[in-house]
JSON list of C-alpha atoms in Angstrom, two decimals:
[
{"chain": "A", "resi": 1, "resn": "UNK", "atom": "CA", "xyz": [0.47, -20.59, 3.57]},
{"chain": "A", "resi": 2, "resn": "UNK", "atom": "CA", "xyz": [-1.12, -24.33, 2.01]},
{"chain": "A", "resi": 3, "resn": "UNK", "atom": "CA", "xyz": [-4.65, -23.62, 1.61]},
{"chain": "A", "resi": 4, "resn": "UNK", "atom": "CA", "xyz": [-7.15, -27.11, 1.00]},
{"chain": "A", "resi": 5, "resn": "UNK", "atom": "CA", "xyz": [-10.83, -24.52, -0.69]},
{"chain": "A", "resi": 6, "resn": "UNK", "atom": "CA", "xyz": [-13.37, -26.01, -2.27]},
{"chain": "A", "resi": 7, "resn": "UNK", "atom": "CA", "xyz": [-14.02, -24.41, -5.74]},
{"chain": "A", "resi": 8, "resn": "UNK", "atom": "CA", "xyz": [-16.26, -24.57, -7.94]},
{"chain": "A", "resi": 9, "resn": "UNK", "atom": "CA", "xyz": [-14.42, -26.45, -10.89]},
{"chain": "A", "resi": 10, "resn": "UNK", "atom": "CA", "xyz": [-17.37, -24.96, -13.88]},
{"chain": "A", "resi": 11, "resn": "UNK", "atom": "CA", "xyz": [-15.83, -21.34, -12.21]},
{"chain": "A", "resi": 12, "resn": "UNK", "atom": "CA", "xyz": [-12.24, -22.40, -11.63]},
{"chain": "A", "resi": 13, "resn": "UNK", "atom": "CA", "xyz": [-12.56, -23.15, -15.89]},
{"chain": "A", "resi": 14, "resn": "UNK", "atom": "CA", "xyz": [-14.01, -20.18, -16.73]},
{"chain": "A", "resi": 15, "resn": "UNK", "atom": "CA", "xyz": [-11.37, -17.65, -15.13]},
{"chain": "A", "resi": 16, "resn": "UNK", "atom": "CA", "xyz": [-8.43, -19.62, -16.76]},
{"chain": "A", "resi": 17, "resn": "UNK", "atom": "CA", "xyz": [-9.44, -19.38, -19.70]},
{"chain": "A", "resi": 18, "resn": "UNK", "atom": "CA", "xyz": [-10.71, -15.46, -19.41]},
{"chain": "A", "resi": 19, "resn": "UNK", "atom": "CA", "xyz": [-7.21, -15.01, -18.00]},
{"chain": "A", "resi": 20, "resn": "UNK", "atom": "CA", "xyz": [-5.09, -16.96, -19.74]},
{"chain": "A", "resi": 21, "resn": "UNK", "atom": "CA", "xyz": [-3.41, -18.07, -17.30]},
{"chain": "A", "resi": 22, "resn": "UNK", "atom": "CA", "xyz": [-1.29, -21.82, -17.20]},
{"chain": "A", "resi": 23, "resn": "UNK", "atom": "CA", "xyz": [-2.04, -22.96, -12.95]},
{"chain": "A", "resi": 24, "resn": "UNK", "atom": "CA", "xyz": [-5.21, -22.31, -11.20]},
{"chain": "A", "resi": 25, "resn": "UNK", "atom": "CA", "xyz": [-3.04, -21.03, -8.75]},
{"chain": "A", "resi": 26, "resn": "UNK", "atom": "CA", "xyz": [-2.19, -17.71, -11.14]},
{"chain": "A", "resi": 27, "resn": "UNK", "atom": "CA", "xyz": [-5.00, -18.00, -11.37]},
{"chain": "A", "resi": 28, "resn": "UNK", "atom": "CA", "xyz": [-6.77, -17.77, -8.21]},
{"chain": "A", "resi": 29, "resn": "UNK", "atom": "CA", "xyz": [-3.67, -14.96, -7.00]},
{"chain": "A", "resi": 30, "resn": "UNK", "atom": "CA", "xyz": [-5.12, -13.29, -9.78]},
{"chain": "A", "resi": 31, "resn": "UNK", "atom": "CA", "xyz": [-8.07, -13.46, -8.88]},
{"chain": "A", "resi": 32, "resn": "UNK", "atom": "CA", "xyz": [-7.74, -12.11, -4.43]},
{"chain": "A", "resi": 33, "resn": "UNK", "atom": "CA", "xyz": [-5.72, -9.07, -6.51]},
{"chain": "A", "resi": 34, "resn": "UNK", "atom": "CA", "xyz": [-8.14, -8.53, -8.62]},
{"chain": "A", "resi": 35, "resn": "UNK", "atom": "CA", "xyz": [-10.92, -8.42, -5.73]},
{"chain": "A", "resi": 36, "resn": "UNK", "atom": "CA", "xyz": [-8.56, -6.13, -3.54]},
{"chain": "A", "resi": 37, "resn": "UNK", "atom": "CA", "xyz": [-8.25, -4.02, -6.19]},
{"chain": "A", "resi": 38, "resn": "UNK", "atom": "CA", "xyz": [-11.77, -2.99, -6.77]},
{"chain": "A", "resi": 39, "resn": "UNK", "atom": "CA", "xyz": [-13.26, -2.98, -3.30]},
{"chain": "A", "resi": 40, "resn": "UNK", "atom": "CA", "xyz": [-10.48, -0.47, -2.74]},
{"chain": "A", "resi": 41, "resn": "UNK", "atom": "CA", "xyz": [-11.35, 1.42, -5.59]},
{"chain": "A", "resi": 42, "resn": "UNK", "atom": "CA", "xyz": [-15.04, 0.78, -4.30]},
{"chain": "A", "resi": 43, "resn": "UNK", "atom": "CA", "xyz": [-13.91, 2.28, -0.90]},
{"chain": "A", "resi": 44, "resn": "UNK", "atom": "CA", "xyz": [-12.10, 4.90, -2.53]},
{"chain": "A", "resi": 45, "resn": "UNK", "atom": "CA", "xyz": [-15.01, 6.09, -4.40]},
{"chain": "A", "resi": 46, "resn": "UNK", "atom": "CA", "xyz": [-16.99, 6.43, -0.93]},
{"chain": "A", "resi": 47, "resn": "UNK", "atom": "CA", "xyz": [-14.93, 9.17, -0.79]},
{"chain": "A", "resi": 48, "resn": "UNK", "atom": "CA", "xyz": [-14.92, 10.81, -3.89]},
{"chain": "A", "resi": 49, "resn": "UNK", "atom": "CA", "xyz": [-16.79, 14.56, -3.19]},
{"chain": "A", "resi": 50, "resn": "UNK", "atom": "CA", "xyz": [-16.98, 14.82, 0.42]},
{"chain": "A", "resi": 51, "resn": "UNK", "atom": "CA", "xyz": [-13.17, 16.39, 0.23]},
{"chain": "A", "resi": 52, "resn": "UNK", "atom": "CA", "xyz": [-13.29, 20.91, 1.35]},
{"chain": "A", "resi": 53, "resn": "UNK", "atom": "CA", "xyz": [-11.47, 22.58, -0.87]},
{"chain": "A", "resi": 54, "resn": "UNK", "atom": "CA", "xyz": [-10.38, 25.89, 0.93]},
{"chain": "A", "resi": 55, "resn": "UNK", "atom": "CA", "xyz": [-11.94, 28.94, -1.95]},
{"chain": "A", "resi": 56, "resn": "UNK", "atom": "CA", "xyz": [-9.67, 31.14, -1.37]},
{"chain": "A", "resi": 57, "resn": "UNK", "atom": "CA", "xyz": [-6.26, 28.84, -2.05]},
{"chain": "A", "resi": 58, "resn": "UNK", "atom": "CA", "xyz": [-4.75, 30.07, -5.13]},
{"chain": "A", "resi": 59, "resn": "UNK", "atom": "CA", "xyz": [-1.67, 27.41, -6.35]},
{"chain": "A", "resi": 60, "resn": "UNK", "atom": "CA", "xyz": [0.21, 30.12, -8.13]},
{"chain": "A", "resi": 61, "resn": "UNK", "atom": "CA", "xyz": [0.65, 31.79, -5.19]},
{"chain": "A", "resi": 62, "resn": "UNK", "atom": "CA", "xyz": [2.01, 28.28, -3.66]},
{"chain": "A", "resi": 63, "resn": "UNK", "atom": "CA", "xyz": [4.47, 28.14, -5.80]},
{"chain": "A", "resi": 64, "resn": "UNK", "atom": "CA", "xyz": [6.22, 31.39, -5.21]},
{"chain": "A", "resi": 65, "resn": "UNK", "atom": "CA", "xyz": [6.41, 30.19, -1.67]},
{"chain": "A", "resi": 66, "resn": "UNK", "atom": "CA", "xyz": [8.89, 27.84, -2.84]}
]
């Protein structure tokens, strides 16, 4: 999908340099992937410690039932 964006040239140049990628397109796509991965990780961390475990559950007994 063709899109015209006004991207800060200084930020893009620094991202190109740091990322070691060859094109602006690769750099923007990588930045978007990193952004999405970061947000998903942050979302998952919100749930850390909120899972309720069954205190009487035994993994050994569960294995024997299989």
